[in-house]
PDB file of C-alpha atoms in Angstrom:
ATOM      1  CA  UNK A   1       5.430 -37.667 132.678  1.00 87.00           C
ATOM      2  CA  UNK A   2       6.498 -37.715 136.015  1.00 94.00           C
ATOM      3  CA  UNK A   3       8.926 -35.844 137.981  1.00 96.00           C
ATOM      4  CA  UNK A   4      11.446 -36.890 140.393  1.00 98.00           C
ATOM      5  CA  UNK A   5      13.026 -34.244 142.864  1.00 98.00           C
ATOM      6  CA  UNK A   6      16.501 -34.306 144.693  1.00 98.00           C
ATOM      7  CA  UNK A   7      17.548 -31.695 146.802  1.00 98.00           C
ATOM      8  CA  UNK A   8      19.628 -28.996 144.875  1.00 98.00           C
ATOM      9  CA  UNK A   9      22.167 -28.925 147.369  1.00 98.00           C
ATOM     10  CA  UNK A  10      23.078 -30.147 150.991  1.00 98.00           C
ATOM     11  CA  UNK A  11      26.240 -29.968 152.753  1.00 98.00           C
ATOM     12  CA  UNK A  12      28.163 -31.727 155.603  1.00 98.00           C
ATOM     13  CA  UNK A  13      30.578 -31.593 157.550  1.00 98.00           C
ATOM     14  CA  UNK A  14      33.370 -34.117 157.687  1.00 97.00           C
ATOM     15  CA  UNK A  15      32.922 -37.338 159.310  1.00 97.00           C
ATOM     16  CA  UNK A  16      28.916 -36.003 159.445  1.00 98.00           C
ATOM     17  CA  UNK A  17      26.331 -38.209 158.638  1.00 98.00           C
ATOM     18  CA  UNK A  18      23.601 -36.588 155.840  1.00 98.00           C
ATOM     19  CA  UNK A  19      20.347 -38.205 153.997  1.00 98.00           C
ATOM     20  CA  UNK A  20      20.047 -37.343 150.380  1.00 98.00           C
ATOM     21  CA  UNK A  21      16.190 -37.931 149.316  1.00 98.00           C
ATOM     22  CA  UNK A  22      14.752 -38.992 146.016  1.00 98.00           C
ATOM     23  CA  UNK A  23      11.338 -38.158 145.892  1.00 98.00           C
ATOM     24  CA  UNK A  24       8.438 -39.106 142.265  1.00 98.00           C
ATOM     25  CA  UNK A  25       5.619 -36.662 141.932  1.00 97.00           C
ATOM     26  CA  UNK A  26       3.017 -39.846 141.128  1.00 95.00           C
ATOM     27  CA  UNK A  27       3.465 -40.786 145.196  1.00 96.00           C
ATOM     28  CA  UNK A  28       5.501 -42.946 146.940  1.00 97.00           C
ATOM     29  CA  UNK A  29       8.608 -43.744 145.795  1.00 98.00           C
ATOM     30  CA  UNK A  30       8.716 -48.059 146.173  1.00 97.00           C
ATOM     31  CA  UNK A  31      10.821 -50.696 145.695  1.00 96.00           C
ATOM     32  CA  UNK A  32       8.712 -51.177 142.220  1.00 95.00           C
ATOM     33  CA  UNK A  33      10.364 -47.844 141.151  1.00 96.00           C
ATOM     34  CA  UNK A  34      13.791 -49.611 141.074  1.00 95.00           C
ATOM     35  CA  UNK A  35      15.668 -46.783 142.544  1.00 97.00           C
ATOM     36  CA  UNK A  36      19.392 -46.092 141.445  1.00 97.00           C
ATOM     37  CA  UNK A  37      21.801 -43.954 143.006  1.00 98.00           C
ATOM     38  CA  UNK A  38      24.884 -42.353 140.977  1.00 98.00           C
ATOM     39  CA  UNK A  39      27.939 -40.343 142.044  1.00 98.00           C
ATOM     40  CA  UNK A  40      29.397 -37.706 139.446  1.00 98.00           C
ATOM     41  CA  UNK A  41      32.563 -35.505 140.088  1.00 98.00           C
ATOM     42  CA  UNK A  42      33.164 -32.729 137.692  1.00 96.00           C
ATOM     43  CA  UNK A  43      34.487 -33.776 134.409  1.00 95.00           C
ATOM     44  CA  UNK A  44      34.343 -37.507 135.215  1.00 97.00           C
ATOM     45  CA  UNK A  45      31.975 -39.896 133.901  1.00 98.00           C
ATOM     46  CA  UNK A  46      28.753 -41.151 136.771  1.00 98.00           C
ATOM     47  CA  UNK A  47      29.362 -44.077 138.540  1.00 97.00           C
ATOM     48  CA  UNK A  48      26.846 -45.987 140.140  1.00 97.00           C
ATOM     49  CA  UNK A  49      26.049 -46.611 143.701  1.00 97.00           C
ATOM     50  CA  UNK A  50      23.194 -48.628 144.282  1.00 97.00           C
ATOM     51  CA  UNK A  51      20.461 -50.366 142.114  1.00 94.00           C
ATOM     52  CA  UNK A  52      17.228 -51.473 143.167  1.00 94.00           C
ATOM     53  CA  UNK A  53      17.025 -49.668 146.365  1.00 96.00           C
ATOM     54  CA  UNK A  54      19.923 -50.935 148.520  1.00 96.00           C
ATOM     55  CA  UNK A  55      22.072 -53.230 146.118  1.00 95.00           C
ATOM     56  CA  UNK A  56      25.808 -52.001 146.081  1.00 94.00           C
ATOM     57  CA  UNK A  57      28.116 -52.541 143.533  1.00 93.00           C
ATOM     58  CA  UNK A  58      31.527 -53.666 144.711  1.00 93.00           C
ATOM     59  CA  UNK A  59      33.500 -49.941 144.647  1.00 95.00           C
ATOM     60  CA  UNK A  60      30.613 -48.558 146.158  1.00 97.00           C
ATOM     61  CA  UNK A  61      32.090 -47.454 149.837  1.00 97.00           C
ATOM     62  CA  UNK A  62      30.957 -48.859 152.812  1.00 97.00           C
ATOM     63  CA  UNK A  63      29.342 -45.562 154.524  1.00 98.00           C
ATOM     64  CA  UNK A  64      26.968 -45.227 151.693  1.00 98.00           C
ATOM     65  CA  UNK A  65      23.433 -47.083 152.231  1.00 98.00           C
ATOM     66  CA  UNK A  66      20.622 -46.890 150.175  1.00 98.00           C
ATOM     67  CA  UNK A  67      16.707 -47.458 151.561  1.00 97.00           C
ATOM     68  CA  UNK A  68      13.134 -46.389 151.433  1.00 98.00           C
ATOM     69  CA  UNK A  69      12.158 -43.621 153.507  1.00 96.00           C
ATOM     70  CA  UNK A  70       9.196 -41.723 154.243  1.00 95.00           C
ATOM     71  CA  UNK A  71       7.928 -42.272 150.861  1.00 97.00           C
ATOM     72  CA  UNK A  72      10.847 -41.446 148.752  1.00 98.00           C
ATOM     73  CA  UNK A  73      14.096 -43.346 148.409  1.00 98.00           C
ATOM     74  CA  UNK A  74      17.630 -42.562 149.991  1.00 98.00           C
ATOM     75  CA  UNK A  75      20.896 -42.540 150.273  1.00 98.00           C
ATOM     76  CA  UNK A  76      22.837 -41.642 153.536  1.00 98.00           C
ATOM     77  CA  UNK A  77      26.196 -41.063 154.250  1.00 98.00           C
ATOM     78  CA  UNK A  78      27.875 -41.552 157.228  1.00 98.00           C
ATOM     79  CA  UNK A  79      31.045 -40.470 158.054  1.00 97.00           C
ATOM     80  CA  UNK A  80      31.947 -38.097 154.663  1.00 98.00           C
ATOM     81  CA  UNK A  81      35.232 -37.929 153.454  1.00 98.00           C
ATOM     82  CA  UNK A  82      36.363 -35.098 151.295  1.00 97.00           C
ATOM     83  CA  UNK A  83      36.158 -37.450 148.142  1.00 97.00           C
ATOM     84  CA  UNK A  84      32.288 -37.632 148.721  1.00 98.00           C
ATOM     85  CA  UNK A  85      32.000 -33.904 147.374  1.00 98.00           C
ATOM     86  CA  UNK A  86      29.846 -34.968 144.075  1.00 98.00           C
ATOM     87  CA  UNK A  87      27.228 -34.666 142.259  1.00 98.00           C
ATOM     88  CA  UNK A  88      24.450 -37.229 143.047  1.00 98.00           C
ATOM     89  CA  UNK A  89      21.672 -38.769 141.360  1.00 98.00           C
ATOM     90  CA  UNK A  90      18.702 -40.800 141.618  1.00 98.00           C
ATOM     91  CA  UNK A  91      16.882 -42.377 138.776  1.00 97.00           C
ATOM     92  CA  UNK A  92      13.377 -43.946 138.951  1.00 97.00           C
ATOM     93  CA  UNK A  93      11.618 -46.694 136.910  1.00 95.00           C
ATOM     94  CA  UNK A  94       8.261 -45.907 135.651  1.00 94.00           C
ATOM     95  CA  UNK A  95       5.826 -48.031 132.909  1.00 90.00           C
ATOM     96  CA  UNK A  96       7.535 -45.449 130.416  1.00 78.00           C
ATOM     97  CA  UNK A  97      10.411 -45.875 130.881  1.00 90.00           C
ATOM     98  CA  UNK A  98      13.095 -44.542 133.680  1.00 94.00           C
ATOM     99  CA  UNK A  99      13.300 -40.752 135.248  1.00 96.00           C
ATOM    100  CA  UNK A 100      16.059 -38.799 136.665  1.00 97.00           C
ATOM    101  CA  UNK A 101      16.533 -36.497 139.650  1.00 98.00           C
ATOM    102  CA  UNK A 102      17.725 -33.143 138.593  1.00 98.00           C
ATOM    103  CA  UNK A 103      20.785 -34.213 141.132  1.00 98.00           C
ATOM    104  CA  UNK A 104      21.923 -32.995 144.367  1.00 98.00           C
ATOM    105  CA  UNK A 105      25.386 -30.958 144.525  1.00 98.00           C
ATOM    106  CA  UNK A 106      27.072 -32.922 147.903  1.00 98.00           C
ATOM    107  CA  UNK A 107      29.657 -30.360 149.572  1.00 98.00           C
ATOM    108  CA  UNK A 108      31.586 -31.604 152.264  1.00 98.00           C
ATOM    109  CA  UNK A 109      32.864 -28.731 154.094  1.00 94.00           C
TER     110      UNK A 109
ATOM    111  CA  UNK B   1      38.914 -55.513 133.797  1.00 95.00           C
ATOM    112  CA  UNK B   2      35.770 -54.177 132.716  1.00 96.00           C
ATOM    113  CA  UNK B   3      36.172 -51.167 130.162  1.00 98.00           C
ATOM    114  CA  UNK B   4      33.347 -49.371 127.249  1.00 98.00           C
ATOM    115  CA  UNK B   5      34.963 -47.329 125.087  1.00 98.00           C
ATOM    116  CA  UNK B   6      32.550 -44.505 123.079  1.00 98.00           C
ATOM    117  CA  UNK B   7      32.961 -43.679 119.792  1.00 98.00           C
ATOM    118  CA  UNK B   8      31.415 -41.403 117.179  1.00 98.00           C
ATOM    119  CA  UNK B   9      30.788 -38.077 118.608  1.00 97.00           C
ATOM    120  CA  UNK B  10      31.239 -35.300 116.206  1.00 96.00           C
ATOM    121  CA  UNK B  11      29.837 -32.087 115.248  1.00 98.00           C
ATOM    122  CA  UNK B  12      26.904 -32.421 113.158  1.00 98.00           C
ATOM    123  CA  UNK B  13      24.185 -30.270 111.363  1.00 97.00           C
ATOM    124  CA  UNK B  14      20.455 -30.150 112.434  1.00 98.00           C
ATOM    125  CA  UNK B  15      18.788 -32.655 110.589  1.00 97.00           C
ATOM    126  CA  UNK B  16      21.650 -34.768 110.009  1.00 98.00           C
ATOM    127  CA  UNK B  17      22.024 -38.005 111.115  1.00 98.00           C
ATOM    128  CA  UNK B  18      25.058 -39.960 113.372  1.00 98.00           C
ATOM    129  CA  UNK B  19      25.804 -43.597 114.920  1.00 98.00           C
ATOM    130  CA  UNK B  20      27.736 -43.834 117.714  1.00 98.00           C
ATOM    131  CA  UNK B  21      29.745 -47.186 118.818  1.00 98.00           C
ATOM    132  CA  UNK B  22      30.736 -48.647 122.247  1.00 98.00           C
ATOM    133  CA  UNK B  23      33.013 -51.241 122.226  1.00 98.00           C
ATOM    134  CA  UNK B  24      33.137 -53.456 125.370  1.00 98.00           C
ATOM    135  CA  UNK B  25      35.794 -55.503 126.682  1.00 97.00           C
ATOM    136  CA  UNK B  26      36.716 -57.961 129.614  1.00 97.00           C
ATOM    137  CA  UNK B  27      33.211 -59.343 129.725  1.00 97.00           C
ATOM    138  CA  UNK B  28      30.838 -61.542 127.327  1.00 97.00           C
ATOM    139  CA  UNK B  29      29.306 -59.098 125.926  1.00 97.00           C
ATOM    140  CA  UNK B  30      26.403 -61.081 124.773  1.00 97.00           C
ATOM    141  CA  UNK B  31      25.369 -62.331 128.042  1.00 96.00           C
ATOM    142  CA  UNK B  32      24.547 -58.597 129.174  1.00 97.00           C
ATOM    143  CA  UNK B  33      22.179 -55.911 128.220  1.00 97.00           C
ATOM    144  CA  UNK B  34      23.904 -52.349 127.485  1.00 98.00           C
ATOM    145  CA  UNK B  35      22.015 -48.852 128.161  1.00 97.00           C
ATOM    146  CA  UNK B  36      22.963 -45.164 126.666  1.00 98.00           C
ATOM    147  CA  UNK B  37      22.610 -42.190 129.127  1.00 98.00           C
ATOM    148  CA  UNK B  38      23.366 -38.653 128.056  1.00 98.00           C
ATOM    149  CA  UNK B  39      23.930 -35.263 129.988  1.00 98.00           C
ATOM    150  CA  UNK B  40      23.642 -31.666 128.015  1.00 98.00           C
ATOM    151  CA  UNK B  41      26.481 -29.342 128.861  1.00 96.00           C
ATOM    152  CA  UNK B  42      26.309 -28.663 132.393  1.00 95.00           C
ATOM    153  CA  UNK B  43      22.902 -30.784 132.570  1.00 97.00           C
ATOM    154  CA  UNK B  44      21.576 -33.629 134.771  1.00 97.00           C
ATOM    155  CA  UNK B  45      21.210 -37.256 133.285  1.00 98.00           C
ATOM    156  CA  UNK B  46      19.175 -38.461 131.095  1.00 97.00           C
ATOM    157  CA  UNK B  47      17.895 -42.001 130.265  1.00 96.00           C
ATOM    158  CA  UNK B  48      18.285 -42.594 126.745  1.00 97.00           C
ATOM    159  CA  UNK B  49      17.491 -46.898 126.020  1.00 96.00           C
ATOM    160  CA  UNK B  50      18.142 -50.014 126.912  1.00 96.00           C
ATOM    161  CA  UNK B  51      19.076 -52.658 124.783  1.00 97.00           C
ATOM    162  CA  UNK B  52      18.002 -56.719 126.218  1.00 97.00           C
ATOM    163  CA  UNK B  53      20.750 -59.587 125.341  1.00 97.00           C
ATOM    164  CA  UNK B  54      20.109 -61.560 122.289  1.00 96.00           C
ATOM    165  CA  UNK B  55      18.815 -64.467 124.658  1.00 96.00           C
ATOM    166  CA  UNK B  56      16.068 -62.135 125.515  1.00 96.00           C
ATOM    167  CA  UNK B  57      15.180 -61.450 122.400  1.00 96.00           C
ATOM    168  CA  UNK B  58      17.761 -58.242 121.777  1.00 96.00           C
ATOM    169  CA  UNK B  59      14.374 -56.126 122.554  1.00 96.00           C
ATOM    170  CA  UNK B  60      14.688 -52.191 123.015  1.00 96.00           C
ATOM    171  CA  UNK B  61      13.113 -49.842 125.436  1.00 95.00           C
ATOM    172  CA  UNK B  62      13.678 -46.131 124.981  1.00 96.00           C
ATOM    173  CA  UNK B  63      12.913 -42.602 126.257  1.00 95.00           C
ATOM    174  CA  UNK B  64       9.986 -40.972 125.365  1.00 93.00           C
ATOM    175  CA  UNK B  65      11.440 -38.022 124.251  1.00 93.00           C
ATOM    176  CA  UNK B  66      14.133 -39.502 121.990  1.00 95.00           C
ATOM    177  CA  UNK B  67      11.984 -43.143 120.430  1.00 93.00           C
ATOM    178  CA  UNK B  68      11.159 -42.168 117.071  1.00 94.00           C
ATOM    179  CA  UNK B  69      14.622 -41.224 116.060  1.00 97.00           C
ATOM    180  CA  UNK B  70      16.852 -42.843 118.240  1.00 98.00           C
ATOM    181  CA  UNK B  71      17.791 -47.146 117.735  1.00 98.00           C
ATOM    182  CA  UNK B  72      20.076 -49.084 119.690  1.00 98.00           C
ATOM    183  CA  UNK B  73      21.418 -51.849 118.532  1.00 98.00           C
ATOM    184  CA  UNK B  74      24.050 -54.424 119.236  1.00 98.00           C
ATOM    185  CA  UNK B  75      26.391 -56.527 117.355  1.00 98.00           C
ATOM    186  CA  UNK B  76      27.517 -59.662 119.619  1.00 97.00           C
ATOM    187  CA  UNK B  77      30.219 -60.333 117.248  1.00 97.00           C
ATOM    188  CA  UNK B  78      32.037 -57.638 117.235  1.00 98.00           C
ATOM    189  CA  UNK B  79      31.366 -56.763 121.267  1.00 98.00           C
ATOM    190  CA  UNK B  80      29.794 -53.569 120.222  1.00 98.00           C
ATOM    191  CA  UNK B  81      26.586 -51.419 120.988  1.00 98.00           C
ATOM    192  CA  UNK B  82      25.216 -49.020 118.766  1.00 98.00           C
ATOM    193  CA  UNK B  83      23.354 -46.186 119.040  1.00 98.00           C
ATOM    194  CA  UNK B  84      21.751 -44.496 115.926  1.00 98.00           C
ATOM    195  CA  UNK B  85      20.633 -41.014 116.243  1.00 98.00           C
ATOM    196  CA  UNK B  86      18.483 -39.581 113.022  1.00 98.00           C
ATOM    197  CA  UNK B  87      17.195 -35.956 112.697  1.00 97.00           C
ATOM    198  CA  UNK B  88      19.530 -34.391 114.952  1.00 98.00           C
ATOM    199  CA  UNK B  89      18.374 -31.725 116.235  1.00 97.00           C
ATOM    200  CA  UNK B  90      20.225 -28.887 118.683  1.00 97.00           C
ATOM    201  CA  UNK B  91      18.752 -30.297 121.656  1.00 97.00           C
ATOM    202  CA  UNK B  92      20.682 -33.231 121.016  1.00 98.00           C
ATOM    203  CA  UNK B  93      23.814 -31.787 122.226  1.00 98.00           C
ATOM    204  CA  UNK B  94      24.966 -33.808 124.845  1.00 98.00           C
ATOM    205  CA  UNK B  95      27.530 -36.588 126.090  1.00 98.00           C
ATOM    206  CA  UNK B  96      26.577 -39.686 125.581  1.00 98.00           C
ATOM    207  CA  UNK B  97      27.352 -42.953 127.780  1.00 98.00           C
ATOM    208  CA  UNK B  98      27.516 -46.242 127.553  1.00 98.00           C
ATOM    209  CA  UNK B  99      26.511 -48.509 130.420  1.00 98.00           C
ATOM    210  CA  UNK B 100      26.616 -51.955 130.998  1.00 97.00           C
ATOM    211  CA  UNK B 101      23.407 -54.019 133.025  1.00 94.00           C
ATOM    212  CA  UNK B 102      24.562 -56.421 135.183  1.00 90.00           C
ATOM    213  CA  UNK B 103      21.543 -58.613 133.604  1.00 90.00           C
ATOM    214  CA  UNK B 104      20.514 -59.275 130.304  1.00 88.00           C
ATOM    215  CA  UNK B 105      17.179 -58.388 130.681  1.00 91.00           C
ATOM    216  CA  UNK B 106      16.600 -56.063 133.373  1.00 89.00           C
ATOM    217  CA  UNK B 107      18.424 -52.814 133.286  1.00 88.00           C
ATOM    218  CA  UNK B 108      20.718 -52.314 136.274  1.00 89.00           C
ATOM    219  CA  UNK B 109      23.509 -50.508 135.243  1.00 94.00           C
ATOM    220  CA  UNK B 110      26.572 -51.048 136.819  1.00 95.00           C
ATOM    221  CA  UNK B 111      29.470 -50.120 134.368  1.00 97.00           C
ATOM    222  CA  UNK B 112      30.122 -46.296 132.806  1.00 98.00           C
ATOM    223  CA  UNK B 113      32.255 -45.323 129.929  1.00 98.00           C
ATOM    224  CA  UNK B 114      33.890 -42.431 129.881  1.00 98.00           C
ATOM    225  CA  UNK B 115      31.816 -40.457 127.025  1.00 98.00           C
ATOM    226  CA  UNK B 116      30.799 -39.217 123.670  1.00 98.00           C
ATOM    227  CA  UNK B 117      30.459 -35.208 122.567  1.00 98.00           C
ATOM    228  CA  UNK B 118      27.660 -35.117 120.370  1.00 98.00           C
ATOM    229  CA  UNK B 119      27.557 -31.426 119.030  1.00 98.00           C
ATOM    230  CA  UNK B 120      24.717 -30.008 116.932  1.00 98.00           C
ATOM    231  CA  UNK B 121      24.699 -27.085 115.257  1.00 97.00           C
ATOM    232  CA  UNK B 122      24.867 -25.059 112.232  1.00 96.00           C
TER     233      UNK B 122
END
């Protein structure tokens, strides 16, 4: 099975830009992977971002993107706000089925 | 406005078996598929099944880990999706979500419900 790795943490600063990666042990992570994006705060249910890539839903803020890079998917924010303190995760699609991130804890400090 | 609303979670015994219910409303529930996530306590997410729209032949994908006890199943009807857990085991302990997919038979998920507490132990 594969294995998808996140970055256990990152911070930023406010109003800082940062790159949150989403990387799949097989290779390159592609737009055949379907990559999804999710935002969890403590004690709250996820939320999702983006699907397939880059596709945002309608609550999904404008300083979030989603895109391929270097081989692995990712999300960037730019500009954080307090509010994007979270707990983020990608989640792959493979022929067996679809693969989570172990999630990257967001501080914005 | 879109809401799923979990049902079901309970604190069973290894071996036992449970069904848990989410009940959908402010869409046709029909016309979309409908996935279950779950998250141990103080886990990361896991991919449980999806669940295709009766005009795509109500078909089911699932998680390796979880396919030979695990069913999902949906009743158009009533606007609810089900998800049948057999054999429970301790590593089952989790809360369980409800998505919806924006299609009926490709899995984007788009909307969350709030939750299920699935507890197993003795």
């Amino acid at each position: 099975q594969a294995v998808v790795t996140q970055e256990p943490s990152l911070t930023v600063s406010p109003g800082g830009t940062v790159t949150l990666t989403c990387g799949s042990s097989t290779g390159a992570v592609t737009s055949g992977h379907y990559p999804y994006w999710f935002q969890q705060k403590p004690g709250q249910a996820p939320r999702t971002l983006f699907y397939d890539t880059n596709n945002k839903h309608s609550w999904t803020p404008a300083r979030f993107s989603g895109s391929l890079l270097g081989g692995k998917a990712a999300l960037t924010l730019s500009g954080a706000q307090p509010e994007d303190e979270a707990e983020y995760y990608c989640l792959l699609s493979y022929s067996g089925g679809r693969i989570f991130g172990g999630g990257t804890k967001l501080t914005v400090l | 406005e879109v809401q799923l609303v979990e049902s079901g979670g309970d604190l069973v015994k290894p071996g036992r078996s449970l069904r848990l219910s989410c009940i959908v409303s402010g869409f046709t529930f029909g016309d979309y598929g409908m996935s279950w996530f779950r998250q141990a306590p103080g886990k990361g997410l896991e991919w449980v099944g999806f669940i295709r729209s009766k005009a795509y032949g109500g078909t089911t994908e699932y998680a390796a880990s979880v396919k030979d006890r695990f069913t999902i199943s949906r009743d158009d009807s009533k606007s609810i999706a089900y998800l049948q857990i057999n054999s429970l085991k301790t590593e089952d302990t989790a809360i369980y979500y409800c998505t919806r997919s924006n299609s009926g038979i490709y899995e984007r998920t788009d909307y969350w419900g709030q939750g299920t507490l699935v507890t197993v132990s003795s």
